[in-house]
Each structure stands twice: as structure tokens, then as C-alpha cells.
PDB file of C-alpha atoms in Angstrom:
ATOM      1  CA  UNK A   1     147.209  45.008 212.083  1.00  0.00           C
ATOM      2  CA  UNK A   2     146.917  48.723 212.927  1.00  0.00           C
ATOM      3  CA  UNK A   3     148.876  51.076 210.656  1.00  0.00           C
ATOM      4  CA  UNK A   4     149.976  54.343 212.293  1.00  0.00           C
ATOM      5  CA  UNK A   5     150.992  57.357 210.210  1.00  0.00           C
ATOM      6  CA  UNK A   6     153.251  59.810 211.962  1.00  0.00           C
ATOM      7  CA  UNK A   7     154.025  57.047 214.409  1.00  0.00           C
ATOM      8  CA  UNK A   8     157.157  58.689 215.806  1.00  0.00           C
ATOM      9  CA  UNK A   9     155.401  61.980 216.596  1.00  0.00           C
ATOM     10  CA  UNK A  10     153.745  62.787 219.904  1.00  0.00           C
ATOM     11  CA  UNK A  11     150.212  61.623 219.101  1.00  0.00           C
ATOM     12  CA  UNK A  12     151.201  58.830 216.727  1.00  0.00           C
ATOM     13  CA  UNK A  13     153.660  57.289 219.181  1.00  0.00           C
ATOM     14  CA  UNK A  14     151.148  57.627 222.026  1.00  0.00           C
ATOM     15  CA  UNK A  15     148.599  55.770 219.881  1.00  0.00           C
ATOM     16  CA  UNK A  16     151.091  53.050 219.013  1.00  0.00           C
ATOM     17  CA  UNK A  17     152.120  52.546 222.646  1.00  0.00           C
ATOM     18  CA  UNK A  18     148.492  52.429 223.800  1.00  0.00           C
ATOM     19  CA  UNK A  19     147.827  49.659 221.268  1.00  0.00           C
ATOM     20  CA  UNK A  20     151.015  47.746 222.119  1.00  0.00           C
ATOM     21  CA  UNK A  21     150.114  47.813 225.815  1.00  0.00           C
ATOM     22  CA  UNK A  22     146.917  46.011 224.845  1.00  0.00           C
ATOM     23  CA  UNK A  23     148.794  43.369 222.852  1.00  0.00           C
ATOM     24  CA  UNK A  24     147.635  44.711 219.495  1.00  0.00           C
ATOM     25  CA  UNK A  25     149.809  44.390 216.345  1.00  0.00           C
ATOM     26  CA  UNK A  26     151.123  47.753 215.139  1.00  0.00           C
ATOM     27  CA  UNK A  27     153.012  49.012 212.095  1.00  0.00           C
ATOM     28  CA  UNK A  28     154.649  52.430 212.365  1.00  0.00           C
ATOM     29  CA  UNK A  29     155.100  54.411 209.155  1.00  0.00           C
ATOM     30  CA  UNK A  30     158.094  56.738 209.329  1.00  0.00           C
ATOM     31  CA  UNK A  31     160.615  58.377 207.022  1.00  0.00           C
ATOM     32  CA  UNK A  32     163.436  57.607 209.462  1.00  0.00           C
ATOM     33  CA  UNK A  33     163.644  54.168 211.052  1.00  0.00           C
ATOM     34  CA  UNK A  34     166.190  55.417 213.592  1.00  0.00           C
ATOM     35  CA  UNK A  35     163.514  57.571 215.198  1.00  0.00           C
ATOM     36  CA  UNK A  36     161.364  54.485 215.774  1.00  0.00           C
ATOM     37  CA  UNK A  37     163.934  52.415 217.670  1.00  0.00           C
ATOM     38  CA  UNK A  38     162.119  52.553 221.008  1.00  0.00           C
ATOM     39  CA  UNK A  39     158.814  51.626 219.354  1.00  0.00           C
ATOM     40  CA  UNK A  40     160.451  48.691 217.597  1.00  0.00           C
ATOM     41  CA  UNK A  41     161.831  47.562 220.953  1.00  0.00           C
ATOM     42  CA  UNK A  42     158.287  47.807 222.341  1.00  0.00           C
ATOM     43  CA  UNK A  43     157.085  45.415 219.636  1.00  0.00           C
ATOM     44  CA  UNK A  44     156.039  47.591 216.687  1.00  0.00           C
ATOM     45  CA  UNK A  45     156.825  46.730 213.093  1.00  0.00           C
ATOM     46  CA  UNK A  46     158.533  49.601 211.261  1.00  0.00           C
ATOM     47  CA  UNK A  47     157.749  50.547 207.655  1.00  0.00           C
ATOM     48  CA  UNK A  48     159.862  53.260 206.044  1.00  0.00           C
ATOM     49  CA  UNK A  49     158.110  55.491 203.524  1.00  0.00           C
ATOM     50  CA  UNK A  50     157.641  59.126 202.681  1.00  0.00           C
ATOM     51  CA  UNK A  51     154.025  60.105 203.026  1.00  0.00           C
ATOM     52  CA  UNK A  52     154.053  61.384 199.423  1.00  0.00           C
ATOM     53  CA  UNK A  53     155.158  58.005 198.018  1.00  0.00           C
ATOM     54  CA  UNK A  54     151.588  57.110 197.175  1.00  0.00           C
ATOM     55  CA  UNK A  55     152.149  53.638 195.789  1.00  0.00           C
ATOM     56  CA  UNK A  56     154.493  52.577 198.576  1.00  0.00           C
ATOM     57  CA  UNK A  57     152.207  53.983 201.264  1.00  0.00           C
ATOM     58  CA  UNK A  58     149.197  52.231 199.731  1.00  0.00           C
ATOM     59  CA  UNK A  59     151.027  48.898 199.861  1.00  0.00           C
ATOM     60  CA  UNK A  60     151.818  49.451 203.541  1.00  0.00           C
ATOM     61  CA  UNK A  61     148.180  50.312 204.258  1.00  0.00           C
ATOM     62  CA  UNK A  62     147.065  47.158 202.450  1.00  0.00           C
ATOM     63  CA  UNK A  63     148.929  45.192 205.099  1.00  0.00           C
ATOM     64  CA  UNK A  64     146.571  46.469 207.784  1.00  0.00           C
ATOM     65  CA  UNK A  65     142.937  46.231 208.761  1.00  0.00           C
ATOM     66  CA  UNK A  66     142.720  49.660 210.394  1.00  0.00           C
ATOM     67  CA  UNK A  67     144.756  52.859 210.072  1.00  0.00           C
ATOM     68  CA  UNK A  68     145.336  55.928 212.192  1.00  0.00           C
ATOM     69  CA  UNK A  69     145.822  58.810 209.777  1.00  0.00           C
ATOM     70  CA  UNK A  70     147.114  62.243 210.699  1.00  0.00           C
ATOM     71  CA  UNK A  71     148.324  65.071 208.509  1.00  0.00           C
ATOM     72  CA  UNK A  72     151.785  66.143 209.729  1.00  0.00           C
ATOM     73  CA  UNK A  73     152.430  69.881 210.120  1.00  0.00           C
ATOM     74  CA  UNK A  74     154.400  71.529 207.343  1.00  0.00           C
ATOM     75  CA  UNK A  75     157.660  73.350 207.896  1.00  0.00           C
ATOM     76  CA  UNK A  76     156.542  76.846 208.985  1.00  0.00           C
ATOM     77  CA  UNK A  77     159.061  78.435 206.622  1.00  0.00           C
ATOM     78  CA  UNK A  78     156.890  77.193 203.732  1.00  0.00           C
ATOM     79  CA  UNK A  79     153.385  78.074 202.583  1.00  0.00           C
ATOM     80  CA  UNK A  80     151.945  75.701 205.173  1.00  0.00           C
ATOM     81  CA  UNK A  81     148.382  75.686 203.852  1.00  0.00           C
ATOM     82  CA  UNK A  82     149.500  74.705 200.352  1.00  0.00           C
ATOM     83  CA  UNK A  83     151.932  72.059 201.594  1.00  0.00           C
ATOM     84  CA  UNK A  84     149.471  70.520 204.036  1.00  0.00           C
ATOM     85  CA  UNK A  85     146.638  70.395 201.493  1.00  0.00           C
ATOM     86  CA  UNK A  86     149.012  68.573 199.136  1.00  0.00           C
ATOM     87  CA  UNK A  87     149.825  66.107 201.913  1.00  0.00           C
ATOM     88  CA  UNK A  88     146.108  65.548 202.537  1.00  0.00           C
ATOM     89  CA  UNK A  89     145.694  64.640 198.874  1.00  0.00           C
ATOM     90  CA  UNK A  90     148.660  62.238 199.022  1.00  0.00           C
ATOM     91  CA  UNK A  91     147.338  60.431 202.109  1.00  0.00           C
ATOM     92  CA  UNK A  92     143.811  60.145 200.733  1.00  0.00           C
ATOM     93  CA  UNK A  93     145.134  58.836 197.404  1.00  0.00           C
ATOM     94  CA  UNK A  94     147.172  56.181 199.224  1.00  0.00           C
ATOM     95  CA  UNK A  95     144.198  55.138 201.383  1.00  0.00           C
ATOM     96  CA  UNK A  96     141.970  54.808 198.335  1.00  0.00           C
ATOM     97  CA  UNK A  97     141.798  51.170 197.358  1.00  0.00           C
ATOM     98  CA  UNK A  98     143.852  50.051 200.357  1.00  0.00           C
ATOM     99  CA  UNK A  99     141.035  47.789 201.544  1.00  0.00           C
ATOM    100  CA  UNK A 100     141.009  49.065 205.103  1.00  0.00           C
ATOM    101  CA  UNK A 101     138.163  48.034 207.375  1.00  0.00           C
ATOM    102  CA  UNK A 102     138.246  51.305 209.310  1.00  0.00           C
ATOM    103  CA  UNK A 103     140.079  54.645 209.448  1.00  0.00           C
ATOM    104  CA  UNK A 104     140.593  56.786 212.533  1.00  0.00           C
ATOM    105  CA  UNK A 105     141.613  60.331 211.617  1.00  0.00           C
ATOM    106  CA  UNK A 106     143.187  63.009 213.796  1.00  0.00           C
ATOM    107  CA  UNK A 107     141.515  66.401 213.483  1.00  0.00           C
ATOM    108  CA  UNK A 108     141.020  69.509 215.598  1.00  0.00           C
ATOM    109  CA  UNK A 109     138.482  71.556 217.520  1.00  0.00           C
ATOM    110  CA  UNK A 110     137.112  74.276 215.262  1.00  0.00           C
ATOM    111  CA  UNK A 111     137.603  72.368 212.002  1.00  0.00           C
ATOM    112  CA  UNK A 112     135.618  74.279 209.385  1.00  0.00           C
ATOM    113  CA  UNK A 113     135.372  75.184 205.704  1.00  0.00           C
ATOM    114  CA  UNK A 114     136.291  78.660 204.493  1.00  0.00           C
ATOM    115  CA  UNK A 115     139.317  80.842 203.788  1.00  0.00           C
ATOM    116  CA  UNK A 116     142.715  79.407 204.833  1.00  0.00           C
ATOM    117  CA  UNK A 117     142.870  79.142 208.619  1.00  0.00           C
ATOM    118  CA  UNK A 118     145.699  76.703 209.326  1.00  0.00           C
ATOM    119  CA  UNK A 119     144.704  73.355 210.804  1.00  0.00           C
ATOM    120  CA  UNK A 120     141.070  74.397 211.053  1.00  0.00           C
ATOM    121  CA  UNK A 121     140.524  74.402 207.295  1.00  0.00           C
ATOM    122  CA  UNK A 122     143.224  71.884 206.319  1.00  0.00           C
ATOM    123  CA  UNK A 123     141.898  69.209 208.665  1.00  0.00           C
ATOM    124  CA  UNK A 124     138.275  69.898 207.712  1.00  0.00           C
ATOM    125  CA  UNK A 125     139.366  69.215 204.121  1.00  0.00           C
ATOM    126  CA  UNK A 126     141.103  66.046 205.364  1.00  0.00           C
ATOM    127  CA  UNK A 127     137.904  64.826 207.037  1.00  0.00           C
ATOM    128  CA  UNK A 128     135.770  65.557 203.983  1.00  0.00           C
ATOM    129  CA  UNK A 129     138.108  63.832 201.520  1.00  0.00           C
ATOM    130  CA  UNK A 130     138.427  60.751 203.717  1.00  0.00           C
ATOM    131  CA  UNK A 131     134.626  60.496 203.784  1.00  0.00           C
ATOM    132  CA  UNK A 132     134.596  60.171 200.004  1.00  0.00           C
ATOM    133  CA  UNK A 133     136.496  56.872 200.266  1.00  0.00           C
ATOM    134  CA  UNK A 134     133.412  55.048 201.518  1.00  0.00           C
ATOM    135  CA  UNK A 135     135.257  53.358 204.398  1.00  0.00           C
ATOM    136  CA  UNK A 136     134.073  53.489 208.028  1.00  0.00           C
ATOM    137  CA  UNK A 137     135.591  56.700 209.377  1.00  0.00           C
ATOM    138  CA  UNK A 138     136.033  57.780 212.997  1.00  0.00           C
ATOM    139  CA  UNK A 139     137.268  61.356 213.523  1.00  0.00           C
ATOM    140  CA  UNK A 140     138.873  62.533 216.759  1.00  0.00           C
ATOM    141  CA  UNK A 141     138.887  66.315 216.989  1.00  0.00           C
ATOM    142  CA  UNK A 142     141.474  67.327 219.572  1.00  0.00           C
ATOM    143  CA  UNK A 143     141.546  70.351 221.849  1.00  0.00           C
ATOM    144  CA  UNK A 144     144.635  72.573 222.071  1.00  0.00           C
ATOM    145  CA  UNK A 145     147.704  70.389 222.618  1.00  0.00           C
ATOM    146  CA  UNK A 146     149.313  70.699 226.058  1.00  0.00           C
ATOM    147  CA  UNK A 147     152.544  69.816 224.274  1.00  0.00           C
ATOM    148  CA  UNK A 148     152.451  73.201 222.496  1.00  0.00           C
ATOM    149  CA  UNK A 149     153.306  74.618 225.925  1.00  0.00           C
ATOM    150  CA  UNK A 150     155.731  71.951 227.112  1.00  0.00           C
ATOM    151  CA  UNK A 151     157.803  72.424 223.946  1.00  0.00           C
ATOM    152  CA  UNK A 152     158.619  75.900 225.329  1.00  0.00           C
ATOM    153  CA  UNK A 153     160.407  74.386 228.331  1.00  0.00           C
ATOM    154  CA  UNK A 154     163.919  75.570 227.455  1.00  0.00           C
ATOM    155  CA  UNK A 155     162.720  79.114 226.758  1.00  0.00           C
ATOM    156  CA  UNK A 156     160.649  79.251 229.929  1.00  0.00           C
ATOM    157  CA  UNK A 157     163.523  77.903 232.025  1.00  0.00           C
ATOM    158  CA  UNK A 158     165.989  80.402 230.555  1.00  0.00           C
ATOM    159  CA  UNK A 159     163.792  83.516 230.596  1.00  0.00           C
ATOM    160  CA  UNK A 160     161.449  82.663 233.479  1.00  0.00           C
ATOM    161  CA  UNK A 161     158.662  83.911 231.236  1.00  0.00           C
ATOM    162  CA  UNK A 162     155.934  82.120 229.285  1.00  0.00           C
ATOM    163  CA  UNK A 163     155.107  83.827 225.973  1.00  0.00           C
ATOM    164  CA  UNK A 164     151.431  83.533 225.015  1.00  0.00           C
ATOM    165  CA  UNK A 165     149.298  84.595 222.080  1.00  0.00           C
ATOM    166  CA  UNK A 166     146.258  84.061 224.317  1.00  0.00           C
ATOM    167  CA  UNK A 167     145.106  86.409 227.094  1.00  0.00           C
ATOM    168  CA  UNK A 168     146.507  85.368 230.458  1.00  0.00           C
ATOM    169  CA  UNK A 169     143.069  84.514 231.876  1.00  0.00           C
ATOM    170  CA  UNK A 170     141.558  82.870 228.763  1.00  0.00           C
ATOM    171  CA  UNK A 171     140.365  79.383 229.748  1.00  0.00           C
ATOM    172  CA  UNK A 172     140.382  76.915 226.859  1.00  0.00           C
ATOM    173  CA  UNK A 173     140.165  73.126 226.466  1.00  0.00           C
ATOM    174  CA  UNK A 174     143.572  71.457 226.331  1.00  0.00           C
ATOM    175  CA  UNK A 175     144.591  67.829 225.967  1.00  0.00           C
ATOM    176  CA  UNK A 176     147.739  65.746 226.448  1.00  0.00           C
ATOM    177  CA  UNK A 177     149.064  63.648 223.537  1.00  0.00           C
ATOM    178  CA  UNK A 178     148.942  60.599 225.826  1.00  0.00           C
ATOM    179  CA  UNK A 179     145.165  60.966 226.163  1.00  0.00           C
ATOM    180  CA  UNK A 180     144.770  61.453 222.420  1.00  0.00           C
ATOM    181  CA  UNK A 181     146.698  58.222 221.922  1.00  0.00           C
ATOM    182  CA  UNK A 182     144.427  56.356 224.318  1.00  0.00           C
ATOM    183  CA  UNK A 183     141.305  57.583 222.549  1.00  0.00           C
ATOM    184  CA  UNK A 184     142.692  56.814 219.088  1.00  0.00           C
ATOM    185  CA  UNK A 185     143.609  53.294 220.218  1.00  0.00           C
ATOM    186  CA  UNK A 186     140.129  52.797 221.663  1.00  0.00           C
ATOM    187  CA  UNK A 187     138.493  53.738 218.361  1.00  0.00           C
ATOM    188  CA  UNK A 188     140.898  51.650 216.291  1.00  0.00           C
ATOM    189  CA  UNK A 189     139.940  48.629 218.369  1.00  0.00           C
ATOM    190  CA  UNK A 190     136.215  49.411 218.347  1.00  0.00           C
ATOM    191  CA  UNK A 191     133.861  47.825 215.807  1.00  0.00           C
ATOM    192  CA  UNK A 192     133.638  49.314 212.331  1.00  0.00           C
ATOM    193  CA  UNK A 193     130.302  50.935 213.152  1.00  0.00           C
ATOM    194  CA  UNK A 194     132.023  53.207 215.696  1.00  0.00           C
ATOM    195  CA  UNK A 195     132.177  56.167 213.326  1.00  0.00           C
ATOM    196  CA  UNK A 196     131.605  59.905 213.300  1.00  0.00           C
ATOM    197  CA  UNK A 197     133.178  62.840 215.115  1.00  0.00           C
ATOM    198  CA  UNK A 198     134.232  62.791 218.757  1.00  0.00           C
ATOM    199  CA  UNK A 199     135.804  65.712 220.609  1.00  0.00           C
ATOM    200  CA  UNK A 200     138.697  64.942 222.951  1.00  0.00           C
ATOM    201  CA  UNK A 201     139.989  67.209 225.723  1.00  0.00           C
ATOM    202  CA  UNK A 202     141.567  66.985 229.153  1.00  0.00           C
ATOM    203  CA  UNK A 203     139.855  66.947 232.559  1.00  0.00           C
ATOM    204  CA  UNK A 204     139.458  70.746 232.838  1.00  0.00           C
ATOM    205  CA  UNK A 205     139.838  74.082 231.055  1.00  0.00           C
ATOM    206  CA  UNK A 206     143.154  75.863 231.572  1.00  0.00           C
ATOM    207  CA  UNK A 207     144.540  79.376 231.094  1.00  0.00           C
ATOM    208  CA  UNK A 208     148.039  80.561 230.164  1.00  0.00           C
ATOM    209  CA  UNK A 209     148.348  81.613 233.802  1.00  0.00           C
ATOM    210  CA  UNK A 210     147.673  77.988 234.770  1.00  0.00           C
ATOM    211  CA  UNK A 211     150.429  76.924 232.370  1.00  0.00           C
ATOM    212  CA  UNK A 212     152.893  79.392 233.926  1.00  0.00           C
ATOM    213  CA  UNK A 213     151.939  78.216 237.409  1.00  0.00           C
ATOM    214  CA  UNK A 214     152.479  74.589 236.365  1.00  0.00           C
ATOM    215  CA  UNK A 215     155.957  75.472 235.100  1.00  0.00           C
ATOM    216  CA  UNK A 216     156.623  77.436 238.296  1.00  0.00           C
ATOM    217  CA  UNK A 217     155.656  74.465 240.448  1.00  0.00           C
ATOM    218  CA  UNK A 218     157.783  72.020 238.431  1.00  0.00           C
ATOM    219  CA  UNK A 219     160.811  74.312 238.138  1.00  0.00           C
ATOM    220  CA  UNK A 220     160.635  75.755 241.618  1.00  0.00           C
ATOM    221  CA  UNK A 221     160.721  79.397 240.512  1.00  0.00           C
ATOM    222  CA  UNK A 222     158.236  82.123 239.605  1.00  0.00           C
ATOM    223  CA  UNK A 223     157.185  82.298 235.948  1.00  0.00           C
ATOM    224  CA  UNK A 224     155.560  85.373 234.389  1.00  0.00           C
ATOM    225  CA  UNK A 225     153.183  85.401 231.410  1.00  0.00           C
ATOM    226  CA  UNK A 226     154.167  87.628 228.480  1.00  0.00           C
ATOM    227  CA  UNK A 227     151.005  88.200 226.426  1.00  0.00           C
ATOM    228  CA  UNK A 228     151.709  89.094 222.791  1.00  0.00           C
ATOM    229  CA  UNK A 229     149.158  91.678 221.561  1.00  0.00           C
ATOM    230  CA  UNK A 230     146.980  90.693 218.633  1.00  0.00           C
ATOM    231  CA  UNK A 231     148.391  93.360 216.317  1.00  0.00           C
ATOM    232  CA  UNK A 232     151.849  91.836 216.805  1.00  0.00           C
ATOM    233  CA  UNK A 233     150.934  88.198 216.109  1.00  0.00           C
ATOM    234  CA  UNK A 234     151.963  88.066 212.447  1.00  0.00           C
ATOM    235  CA  UNK A 235     155.218  89.917 213.084  1.00  0.00           C
ATOM    236  CA  UNK A 236     156.002  87.558 215.972  1.00  0.00           C
ATOM    237  CA  UNK A 237     155.403  84.481 213.842  1.00  0.00           C
ATOM    238  CA  UNK A 238     157.686  86.004 211.184  1.00  0.00           C
ATOM    239  CA  UNK A 239     160.391  86.527 213.806  1.00  0.00           C
ATOM    240  CA  UNK A 240     160.066  82.843 214.698  1.00  0.00           C
ATOM    241  CA  UNK A 241     160.902  81.880 211.105  1.00  0.00           C
ATOM    242  CA  UNK A 242     157.415  81.516 209.632  1.00  0.00           C
ATOM    243  CA  UNK A 243     156.881  82.431 205.992  1.00  0.00           C
ATOM    244  CA  UNK A 244     154.577  85.339 205.257  1.00  0.00           C
ATOM    245  CA  UNK A 245     151.600  83.108 204.279  1.00  0.00           C
ATOM    246  CA  UNK A 246     152.226  80.797 207.254  1.00  0.00           C
ATOM    247  CA  UNK A 247     152.380  83.732 209.674  1.00  0.00           C
ATOM    248  CA  UNK A 248     149.125  85.055 208.266  1.00  0.00           C
ATOM    249  CA  UNK A 249     147.247  81.757 208.528  1.00  0.00           C
ATOM    250  CA  UNK A 250     148.599  80.927 211.998  1.00  0.00           C
ATOM    251  CA  UNK A 251     147.585  84.375 213.234  1.00  0.00           C
ATOM    252  CA  UNK A 252     144.102  83.822 211.797  1.00  0.00           C
ATOM    253  CA  UNK A 253     143.885  80.403 213.466  1.00  0.00           C
ATOM    254  CA  UNK A 254     144.997  81.877 216.798  1.00  0.00           C
ATOM    255  CA  UNK A 255     142.374  84.588 216.501  1.00  0.00           C
ATOM    256  CA  UNK A 256     139.700  81.997 215.891  1.00  0.00           C
ATOM    257  CA  UNK A 257     140.585  80.217 219.156  1.00  0.00           C
ATOM    258  CA  UNK A 258     140.267  83.521 221.034  1.00  0.00           C
ATOM    259  CA  UNK A 259     137.087  84.617 219.277  1.00  0.00           C
ATOM    260  CA  UNK A 260     135.398  81.227 219.716  1.00  0.00           C
ATOM    261  CA  UNK A 261     136.114  81.077 223.448  1.00  0.00           C
ATOM    262  CA  UNK A 262     133.210  79.462 225.258  1.00  0.00           C
ATOM    263  CA  UNK A 263     131.840  77.748 222.149  1.00  0.00           C
ATOM    264  CA  UNK A 264     133.203  74.383 223.180  1.00  0.00           C
ATOM    265  CA  UNK A 265     131.550  70.976 222.639  1.00  0.00           C
ATOM    266  CA  UNK A 266     129.050  70.180 225.361  1.00  0.00           C
ATOM    267  CA  UNK A 267     129.902  66.483 225.710  1.00  0.00           C
ATOM    268  CA  UNK A 268     133.572  65.845 224.910  1.00  0.00           C
ATOM    269  CA  UNK A 269     135.458  62.668 225.656  1.00  0.00           C
ATOM    270  CA  UNK A 270     137.706  63.597 228.589  1.00  0.00           C
ATOM    271  CA  UNK A 271     141.225  62.337 229.137  1.00  0.00           C
ATOM    272  CA  UNK A 272     142.689  62.009 232.599  1.00  0.00           C
ATOM    273  CA  UNK A 273     146.027  63.819 232.240  1.00  0.00           C
ATOM    274  CA  UNK A 274     146.026  67.202 233.969  1.00  0.00           C
ATOM    275  CA  UNK A 275     148.005  70.139 232.649  1.00  0.00           C
ATOM    276  CA  UNK A 276     150.070  70.107 235.841  1.00  0.00           C
ATOM    277  CA  UNK A 277     150.996  66.439 235.390  1.00  0.00           C
ATOM    278  CA  UNK A 278     151.879  66.957 231.729  1.00  0.00           C
ATOM    279  CA  UNK A 279     154.166  69.919 232.476  1.00  0.00           C
ATOM    280  CA  UNK A 280     155.744  68.153 235.447  1.00  0.00           C
ATOM    281  CA  UNK A 281     156.560  65.116 233.306  1.00  0.00           C
ATOM    282  CA  UNK A 282     158.030  67.335 230.585  1.00  0.00           C
ATOM    283  CA  UNK A 283     160.265  69.104 233.102  1.00  0.00           C
ATOM    284  CA  UNK A 284     161.416  65.783 234.561  1.00  0.00           C
ATOM    285  CA  UNK A 285     162.275  64.442 231.099  1.00  0.00           C
ATOM    286  CA  UNK A 286     164.126  67.674 230.362  1.00  0.00           C
ATOM    287  CA  UNK A 287     166.242  67.218 233.499  1.00  0.00           C
ATOM    288  CA  UNK A 288     167.098  63.665 232.463  1.00  0.00           C
ATOM    289  CA  UNK A 289     168.405  64.919 229.097  1.00  0.00           C
ATOM    290  CA  UNK A 290     170.610  67.621 230.628  1.00  0.00           C
TER     291      UNK A 290
END
């Protein structure tokens, strides 16, 4: 049995579906069973628990042989670093003594120790604490999520403009949640000695201009790129409802992506979903909901 944390989110659900397509048994851990209806219909078992209910989560994990563990993002109106580090501790405590044969953990490009830097430092801490458990550990470090762009669909459609913290011509690795799910499923099904860090990205590097062009093609209208200057990043995050510490750490994380441009892994695992296909599918789903 594969246990999937965050199983109703983009990457968790993609992992669950990839496993179910292969006939593998899957348990989804969620706080809200209603959100997992489609996964239950696809054959997943649903376990309801808050990620901070350590004892309950440990019992669920004991029912599995492998687990896909991800640290869900905190509400940006909170001190996200503090909240997410606390969640890391809760997940690691639940996994301790759960008797798992293997853990696959979701992490990120640029994971590193140091001063608070959003996911980069939180997920490095997650990796390090999971290693202390002494269980076989496979870590998938993901490139920038294509879904960060597709979630802007309504705004882009309304304003015909794509806001971007990145320069319009900055090419960076990006990856679709579907490809992350495929790679997580592959490692969950692999032998226990398949451990260590792998980097996962899509078939090519893409720029914000490429994202705007993909929206333009799918929507059938021109889309401009509105680049937010670096000295306005924190204020922009604050306008979006981020707390002061969250705005500061997200701005620092964004700056790290820009400053590290070109320092990408030499031999990543490549998914097959192009940015254009991901955006097109998002637009089509958006039309179906309207």
C-alpha cells in the first residue's frame, strides 16, 4: 500500500492517479474527504486526518509499505517559514516508527541550508530530518511548477496581461504536476535501494514570454508580460495578502531563482509535458467550468 500525503493537491493527486493507473493500492490522506471523491471513484482508499495529528497520521502510515511525503504550503497570511517548519516536524514525528519500507519526499530545486528562504530552506530541513529516520529515502527535487502560471488563468483572461516577478526573457526549468506525479510513482514502485536526490523538470527551459505566448495561443488573443521590478516584490506580495515575514521570505526565494539562473542540474529527469500543453489543458478545463 502506498500512502500519499497531500493526495488531493496537484502533485499528490497526480502521484495517486499514476499509481492507480498501474493497478497499485493507494491511500490518500486528506483533511476533507469530499475533496477526494474523484480519487475514491478511481479506486483510492481515503483516510481523513490533519497532518498535525501525529498519532493518527502514524497509524495511517503504519498501514502502508511506502509513503509519498510532501510539506503543504502554509497560508501566506501567516509566518509561512515558522508554520511550515512546524509541519515538517509533525510529519517527521509521524513517520518515525511507522515501519515504512521506503519514503519518497517532494522537494525543490535550490534546496539549501541558511537564513529563511521559503521552500528552499524549509524543504532542505525536511530532507535532512527525514534522513535521520534511517529509512530508505528517495528525494525528488522539482523545478518551478508550471501550475504557478496556470493558476493565474482568470487574471490573465480578464486583464490580457501576465504578471511576472521574473524578467520576461529569463529561461528557467519548469515542470508540470502530472510529470512530478509520474516520477514519484516510479520511485515509490522502485526497489528500496532506489534512494538519493533526483531533479525533475520538463522537456525544455521556458521564459515568462513563453508562458504569455502559450496563454495567447490557448485563449486566441494577445497577452502582454508585466514584469514587477525587484524593489517592488515585497510590496506586491503584501498587496496579495502575504504577511510581512511571508512577503520577505518569498521575495528572497524569488531572488534566488533569478540569481541562480543557469546553475541548473546537468542531468535532470525530464518529463514529457510541454508548457504549451499544460497551459492549453488549463484553459480547456477553465472553459468547462464556466
